Coordinates of C-alpha atoms in Angstrom, one line a residue:
X1 CA 5.7 -13.5 5.4
X2 CA 7.3 -16.6 3.9
X3 CA 7.6 -20.1 5.3
X4 CA 11.2 -19.5 6.3
X5 CA 10.5 -16.8 8.8
X6 CA 11.1 -17.8 12.5
X7 CA 9.9 -16.2 15.7
X8 CA 13.5 -14.9 16.3
X9 CA 13.4 -13.0 13.0
X10 CA 10.4 -11.0 14.3
X11 CA 12.1 -10.3 17.7
X12 CA 15.3 -9.3 16.0
X13 CA 13.6 -6.9 13.7
X14 CA 11.7 -5.2 16.5
X15 CA 14.8 -5.1 18.6
X16 CA 16.7 -3.4 15.7
X17 CA 13.9 -0.8 15.4
X18 CA 14.0 -0.3 19.1
X19 CA 17.7 0.3 19.0
X20 CA 17.4 2.9 16.4
X21 CA 14.5 4.6 18.2
X22 CA 16.6 4.7 21.4
X23 CA 19.6 6.2 19.5
X24 CA 17.4 9.0 18.1
X25 CA 15.1 9.5 21.1
X26 CA 12.2 8.7 18.7
X27 CA 8.9 7.0 18.9
X28 CA 8.5 3.8 16.9
X29 CA 5.6 2.1 15.1
X30 CA 5.3 -1.7 15.1
X31 CA 2.8 -3.4 12.8
X32 CA 2.0 -7.1 13.1
X33 CA -0.2 -8.3 10.3
X34 CA -1.2 -11.9 9.5
X35 CA -2.2 -14.7 11.9
X36 CA -2.4 -14.9 15.6
X37 CA -3.8 -17.2 18.2
X38 CA -4.6 -17.4 21.9
X39 CA -4.4 -20.5 24.1
X40 CA -7.4 -22.0 25.9
X41 CA -8.5 -20.1 29.0
X42 CA -6.0 -17.3 28.1
X43 CA -6.2 -14.1 26.1
X44 CA -2.5 -13.5 25.5
X45 CA -1.9 -13.1 21.8
X46 CA 0.8 -15.1 20.0
X47 CA 1.9 -13.8 16.6
X48 CA 2.4 -16.6 14.1
X49 CA 5.2 -17.0 11.5
X50 CA 5.9 -19.6 8.9
X51 CA 6.6 -22.5 11.2
X52 CA 4.1 -21.6 13.9
X53 CA 1.4 -23.9 15.1
X54 CA -1.5 -23.3 17.6
X55 CA -0.3 -26.3 19.5
X56 CA 3.0 -24.6 20.5
X57 CA 3.5 -21.1 22.0
X58 CA 7.2 -21.5 21.5
X59 CA 6.7 -21.6 17.8
X60 CA 5.2 -18.1 17.8
X61 CA 5.9 -14.6 19.4
X62 CA 4.2 -13.4 22.6
X63 CA 3.1 -10.0 21.5
X64 CA 2.4 -8.4 24.9
X65 CA 6.0 -9.0 26.1
X66 CA 7.4 -7.8 22.8
X67 CA 5.6 -4.5 23.0
X68 CA 6.1 -4.0 26.7
X69 CA 9.9 -4.6 26.3
X70 CA 10.1 -2.0 23.5
X71 CA 8.1 0.6 25.4
X72 CA 10.2 0.0 28.6
X73 CA 13.5 0.6 26.8
X74 CA 15.1 3.8 28.1
X75 CA 15.4 6.4 25.3
X76 CA 12.4 5.2 23.3
X77 CA 9.9 8.1 23.1
X78 CA 6.9 5.8 22.8
X79 CA 5.6 2.8 20.9
X80 CA 2.5 2.7 18.6
X81 CA 1.4 -0.8 17.7
X82 CA -1.0 -1.9 14.9
X83 CA -2.2 -5.4 15.4
X84 CA -4.1 -6.8 12.5
X85 CA -4.6 -10.5 13.4
X86 CA -7.3 -12.7 14.8
X87 CA -7.7 -12.3 18.6
X88 CA -5.8 -8.9 18.3
X89 CA -7.2 -7.6 21.5
X90 CA -5.0 -10.1 23.4
X91 CA -1.9 -8.1 22.3
X92 CA -2.3 -5.4 25.0
X93 CA 0.3 -6.0 27.7
X94 CA -0.5 -6.3 31.3
X95 CA -0.5 -2.9 32.9
X96 CA 1.7 -4.2 35.8
X97 CA 4.3 -5.1 33.3
X98 CA 4.6 -1.5 32.1
X99 CA 4.2 0.1 35.6
X100 CA 6.9 -2.1 37.1
X101 CA 9.5 -2.0 34.4
X102 CA 13.0 -0.5 34.1
X103 CA 11.5 2.9 33.6
X104 CA 9.3 2.6 36.7
X105 CA 6.2 3.1 34.5
X106 CA 7.4 6.2 32.7
X107 CA 6.6 4.7 29.3
X108 CA 4.2 5.3 26.5
X109 CA 2.4 2.6 24.5
X110 CA -0.6 2.9 22.2
X111 CA -2.1 -0.3 20.7
X112 CA -4.7 -0.4 17.9
X113 CA -6.3 -3.8 17.5
X114 CA -8.3 -5.3 14.6
X115 CA -10.6 -7.5 16.7
X116 CA -11.5 -8.5 20.2
X117 CA -9.5 -11.2 22.0
X118 CA -12.1 -13.9 21.1
X119 CA -12.8 -12.7 17.6
X120 CA -11.4 -13.4 14.1
X121 CA -10.1 -10.6 11.9
X122 CA -10.5 -11.0 8.1
X123 CA -9.0 -9.6 4.9
X124 CA -6.7 -7.1 6.5
X125 CA -9.7 -4.8 7.1
X126 CA -8.0 -2.8 9.7
X127 CA -4.9 -2.1 7.7
X128 CA -6.9 -1.3 4.6
X129 CA -9.2 1.2 6.5
X130 CA -6.3 2.7 8.4
X131 CA -4.3 3.3 5.2
X132 CA -7.4 5.1 3.7
X133 CA -7.9 7.2 6.8
X134 CA -4.3 8.3 7.0
X135 CA -4.3 9.2 3.3
X136 CA -7.6 11.1 3.4
X137 CA -7.3 12.6 6.9
X138 CA -10.0 13.1 9.5
X139 CA -12.1 16.3 9.5
X140 CA -12.9 16.1 13.2
X141 CA -9.2 15.7 14.3
X142 CA -6.6 18.3 14.8
X143 CA -3.2 18.6 13.0
X144 CA -2.2 15.1 14.0
X145 CA -3.9 11.7 14.3
X146 CA -3.5 9.7 17.5
X147 CA -4.6 6.3 18.5
X148 CA -7.7 7.7 20.2
X149 CA -11.5 7.6 20.1
X150 CA -11.6 9.9 17.0
X151 CA -9.4 7.5 15.0
X152 CA -11.4 4.4 16.3
X153 CA -14.7 6.0 15.3
X154 CA -13.3 6.7 11.8
X155 CA -12.1 3.1 11.5
X156 CA -15.3 1.6 12.8
X157 CA -17.3 3.5 10.2
X158 CA -15.4 1.5 7.6
X159 CA -15.1 -1.9 9.2
X160 CA -18.0 -4.2 10.1
X161 CA -18.0 -7.6 11.7
X162 CA -14.9 -6.8 13.8
X163 CA -14.6 -5.0 17.1
X164 CA -11.8 -2.5 16.4
X165 CA -10.2 -1.4 19.7
X166 CA -7.4 0.5 21.3
X167 CA -5.4 0.7 24.5
X168 CA -3.4 3.7 25.6
X169 CA -0.8 3.9 28.3
X170 CA 1.0 7.2 28.8
X171 CA 2.9 7.8 32.0
X172 CA 5.9 9.9 30.8
X173 CA 5.7 13.4 32.3
X174 CA 8.8 14.5 30.2
X175 CA 7.5 13.7 26.7
X176 CA 8.0 16.7 24.4
X177 CA 4.7 16.0 22.5
X178 CA 1.8 13.6 22.2
X179 CA 2.3 10.1 20.8
X180 CA 0.9 10.8 17.3
X181 CA 0.6 8.3 14.6
X182 CA 0.5 10.6 11.5
X183 CA 0.0 14.2 10.5
X184 CA -3.6 14.8 9.6
X185 CA -3.6 15.4 5.8
X186 CA -7.1 17.0 6.1
X187 CA -5.4 20.0 7.8
X188 CA -2.1 20.2 6.1
X189 CA -1.0 23.8 5.6
X190 CA 1.4 24.6 2.8
X191 CA 4.5 26.7 3.2
X192 CA 2.8 29.8 1.8
X193 CA 0.0 29.5 4.4
X194 CA -2.7 28.0 2.2
X195 CA -4.7 24.9 3.1
X196 CA -3.7 22.3 0.5
X197 CA -6.4 20.2 -1.0
X198 CA -5.9 16.5 -0.4
X199 CA -8.0 14.1 -2.4
X200 CA -8.0 10.3 -2.5
X201 CA -6.0 8.6 -5.2
X202 CA -7.6 7.3 -8.4
X203 CA -10.5 5.1 -7.3
X204 CA -9.2 1.9 -8.9
X205 CA -8.4 -1.1 -6.8
X206 CA -4.7 -1.4 -5.8
X207 CA -3.0 -4.2 -4.1
X208 CA -2.5 -3.5 -0.4
X209 CA 1.2 -3.3 0.4
X210 CA 2.4 -4.9 3.6
X211 CA 2.5 -2.4 6.5
X212 CA 5.8 -3.6 7.8
X213 CA 8.7 -5.1 5.9
X214 CA 11.7 -4.8 8.2
X215 CA 12.8 -8.3 7.6
X216 CA 15.8 -9.2 5.4
X217 CA 15.3 -8.1 1.8
X218 CA 12.3 -6.0 2.5
X219 CA 11.7 -2.8 0.5
X220 CA 11.4 0.6 2.2
X221 CA 9.0 1.8 -0.5
X222 CA 6.4 -0.7 0.4
X223 CA 5.9 0.4 4.0
X224 CA 3.0 2.9 4.1
X225 CA 3.5 3.8 7.7
X226 CA 7.1 4.6 7.1
X227 CA 5.9 6.5 4.1
X228 CA 3.5 8.5 6.3
X229 CA 6.3 9.4 8.6
X230 CA 8.5 10.5 5.7
X231 CA 5.7 12.6 4.3
X232 CA 5.1 14.2 7.7
X233 CA 8.8 15.1 7.9
X234 CA 8.7 16.6 4.4
X235 CA 5.7 18.7 5.4
X236 CA 7.5 20.0 8.4
X237 CA 10.5 20.9 6.2
X238 CA 8.2 22.7 3.8
X239 CA 6.4 24.6 6.6
X240 CA 9.7 25.7 8.1
X241 CA 11.1 26.6 4.6
X242 CA 13.9 24.0 4.9
X243 CA 13.7 23.5 1.1
X244 CA 17.0 21.6 0.7
X245 CA 16.1 19.0 3.3
X246 CA 12.6 18.6 1.7
X247 CA 14.1 18.2 -1.8
X248 CA 16.5 15.5 -0.7
X249 CA 13.7 13.5 0.9
X250 CA 11.4 14.0 -2.1
X251 CA 14.2 13.0 -4.6
X252 CA 14.7 9.8 -2.6
X253 CA 11.0 9.0 -2.6
X254 CA 10.7 9.5 -6.3
X255 CA 13.8 7.5 -7.0
X256 CA 12.2 4.6 -5.2
X257 CA 8.8 5.1 -6.8
X258 CA 8.7 7.4 -9.9
X259 CA 4.9 7.2 -10.0
X260 CA 4.4 8.6 -6.5
X261 CA 1.8 11.3 -7.3
X262 CA 2.1 12.8 -3.8
X263 CA 5.8 13.2 -4.0
X264 CA 5.7 14.5 -7.6
X265 CA 3.1 17.1 -6.6
X266 CA 5.1 18.1 -3.5
X267 CA 8.3 18.5 -5.4
X268 CA 6.5 20.5 -8.1
X269 CA 5.2 22.8 -5.4
X270 CA 8.7 23.1 -3.9
X271 CA 10.2 23.9 -7.4
X272 CA 7.5 26.5 -7.9
X273 CA 8.4 28.1 -4.5
X274 CA 12.1 28.2 -5.4
X275 CA 11.5 29.6 -8.9
X276 CA 12.5 26.4 -10.8
X277 CA 9.4 26.6 -13.0
X278 CA 10.4 24.2 -15.8
X279 CA 11.1 21.4 -13.4
X280 CA 7.9 22.3 -11.5
X281 CA 5.9 21.8 -14.8
X282 CA 7.5 18.4 -15.4
X283 CA 6.8 17.2 -11.8
X284 CA 3.2 18.5 -11.8
X285 CA 2.4 17.1 -15.2
X286 CA 3.9 13.8 -14.0
X287 CA 1.7 13.8 -10.9
X288 CA -1.4 14.4 -13.1
X289 CA -0.5 11.6 -15.5
X290 CA -0.5 9.3 -12.5
X291 CA -3.7 10.8 -10.9
X292 CA -5.6 13.1 -13.2
X293 CA -8.0 13.9 -10.3
X294 CA -5.3 15.4 -8.1
X295 CA -6.6 18.9 -7.6
X296 CA -3.5 19.9 -5.5
X297 CA -1.2 19.2 -8.4
X298 CA -3.6 21.0 -10.8
X299 CA -3.8 24.1 -8.5
X300 CA 0.0 24.2 -8.4
X301 CA 0.2 23.8 -12.1
X302 CA -2.2 26.8 -12.5
X303 CA 0.1 28.8 -10.2
X304 CA 3.2 28.0 -12.3
X305 CA 1.4 28.9 -15.5
X306 CA 0.3 32.1 -13.9
X307 CA 3.8 33.1 -12.7
X308 CA 5.3 32.3 -16.1
X309 CA 2.7 34.5 -17.9
X310 CA 0.5 31.7 -19.4
X311 CA -2.6 33.4 -17.9
X312 CA -5.2 31.7 -20.1
X313 CA -3.9 28.2 -19.2
X314 CA -3.6 29.2 -15.6
X315 CA -7.3 30.3 -15.5
X316 CA -8.3 27.0 -17.2
X317 CA -6.4 24.9 -14.6
X318 CA -7.7 26.8 -11.7
X319 CA -11.2 26.8 -12.9
X320 CA -11.1 23.0 -13.0
X321 CA -9.9 22.9 -9.4
X322 CA -12.6 25.2 -8.2
X323 CA -15.3 23.2 -9.9
X324 CA -14.4 20.3 -7.7
X325 CA -13.3 22.3 -4.6
X326 CA -15.0 25.8 -4.7
X327 CA -13.6 26.8 -1.3
X328 CA -10.0 26.1 -2.2
X329 CA -8.3 29.3 -0.9
X330 CA -5.1 28.6 -2.8
X331 CA -6.8 28.3 -6.1
X332 CA -9.0 31.3 -5.5
X333 CA -6.0 33.5 -4.6
X334 CA -4.1 32.2 -7.7
X335 CA -7.1 32.8 -10.0
X336 CA -7.5 36.2 -8.5
X337 CA -3.8 36.9 -9.3
X338 CA -4.4 35.8 -12.9
X339 CA -7.5 38.0 -13.2
X340 CA -5.5 40.9 -11.8
X341 CA -2.7 40.3 -14.3
X342 CA -5.2 40.5 -17.2
X343 CA -7.0 43.6 -15.8
X344 CA -10.2 41.7 -14.9
X345 CA -10.5 43.6 -11.7
X346 CA -14.1 42.7 -10.7
X347 CA -13.3 39.0 -10.9
X348 CA -10.0 39.4 -9.2
X349 CA -11.6 41.3 -6.3
X350 CA -14.3 38.7 -5.9
X351 CA -11.8 35.7 -5.8
X352 CA -9.4 37.4 -3.5
X353 CA -12.2 38.4 -1.1
X354 CA -13.4 34.9 -1.0
X355 CA -9.9 33.5 -0.4
X356 CA -9.6 35.9 2.6
X357 CA -13.0 34.8 4.0
X358 CA -11.7 31.2 4.0
X359 CA -8.2 32.0 5.2
X360 CA -7.9 35.5 6.8
X361 CA -4.1 35.0 7.2
X362 CA -3.6 34.7 3.4
X363 CA -1.2 37.6 3.0
X364 CA -0.7 36.8 -0.7
X365 CA -4.4 37.4 -1.3
X366 CA -4.5 40.5 0.9
X367 CA -1.5 42.1 -0.8
X368 CA -3.0 41.5 -4.3
X369 CA -6.4 42.9 -3.3
X370 CA -4.7 46.0 -2.1
X371 CA -3.3 46.5 -5.6
X372 CA -6.7 46.7 -7.2
X373 CA -7.7 50.2 -8.1
X374 CA -10.5 51.5 -5.9
X375 CA -12.7 53.4 -8.4
X376 CA -13.9 52.7 -11.9
X377 CA -11.9 55.7 -13.2
X378 CA -8.7 54.5 -11.6
X379 CA -9.3 51.1 -13.1
X380 CA -9.8 52.5 -16.6
X381 CA -6.7 54.6 -16.3
X382 CA -4.7 51.6 -15.0
X383 CA -5.9 49.5 -17.9
X384 CA -4.9 52.2 -20.4
X385 CA -1.5 52.5 -18.8
X386 CA -1.0 48.7 -18.9
X387 CA -2.1 48.5 -22.6
X388 CA 0.3 51.4 -23.6
X389 CA 3.1 49.7 -21.7
X390 CA 2.4 46.4 -23.4
X391 CA 2.4 48.1 -26.9
X392 CA 5.6 50.0 -26.1
X393 CA 7.4 46.8 -25.0
X394 CA 6.3 45.0 -28.2
X395 CA 7.5 47.9 -30.3
X396 CA 10.9 47.8 -28.6
X397 CA 11.3 44.1 -29.2
X398 CA 10.4 44.6 -32.9
X399 CA 12.7 47.5 -33.4

C-alpha cells in the first residue's frame, strides 16, 4: 500500500466508489487486502495502512462501519466485500447497523472473509484462490458466481489452514437481480450459441496483482475484479450482438495490456463474426503467442481458416482442440463444416451429429447437417458436380 497511505485515503476511495455506484444504480465491490487487527475482548476488524499500529484504533479503518455505510447508501444496488487480512471474520457489520440504517434495512451486503476473527491469514491465499476460481469458473454453479456456499466450498478446496467464511445480508425486495460477483466462465455461451471452452492460463507462476488499486496513481489494468466486471459486460454485449460496444471495450483492454490473451481471443472471435477475417487472424495468432494452450483461440482460428477456404489448416487447428476437449461443440461443428466443404460427408455427419448431441440448439450444426446428401448415390453425384464446378472455375480463371 505504501507507507504514506492514511486511513482517510481508504475512506475517501470507498466513498468515491460509493458515489459512482449511487449515480449508476450499480453494485460495488470492495476488496481490502493486507493487514488487520482486532482489539482485546472485541472482534471488530480494523484495516491497517502505512501509519497504523495495533495500539491505536484511530490509526486504522473500522471495516464494519465502512461496509455498512456503503451498503446503506440510497441508490447503491449492493456491496460485495472481499476481506483478505488477519482476523477477517471481524469485518462483518452488526446486523442492527444494517437493519436500522437510512434505508430501514433495505440493503444488500455480501462479505467474503479469509479467516476467522481469531485467526491469521497468510500469503494472500484467499485472493489467489478467488482469482483462480473466477478465471476457471465453477462447474456446479449457474451462469453467475455469488458469495454463497458453492463459492466457499470451491475456495476451501484450495485453501488450508484458514477458515474461509462468508456473510450475506439481503433485504431489498426491489432488486432487479441477485448480487452476483462474476459471470461463471465455466458456462459462458458465445454469441453464436456455442459453449466456449475456457482453460486456465499458461501454468507458469505469475505475480499476483493487487485486487484493488483505487488510490491515487493506481492502474485500472491491475485490478482483476474490475477486469472480471469488464469481461462480464463484454460477454453480455457479445451475446446481445452489440458488437460496436464490445469492440470499444476490447480495444481499451488491449491498449492497456497488449498481451491479454482473453481480450485478444475475444476480439478475434468478434472480428470473425463481423467478417473482418484478416484482423481476426492477427488477434487469434496473438492470443496463441501469449497462451499456446488456449483452445478457445485455436478453435476460433480454425473457424476463420475454414471460412476463408484454408480447409486443411482449419482441420489441423480443430483437431488439436478436440484432442484436448473432445466434447467442444463449437470445434465439432466447425470441423463438420470443413469436412462438408471438402466432400467428406461421413466425417461431417459424425461431427455435426455429435455437436447436436452436446448442444441441441446449435442451429449452425443442424443447418449444415441438413445439407448432407441422404444416399450414397446423391453423395457421389454431388461430389461429381462439385469437382466439375471447381474445374470449370479454374478454367475460367486461366482463360
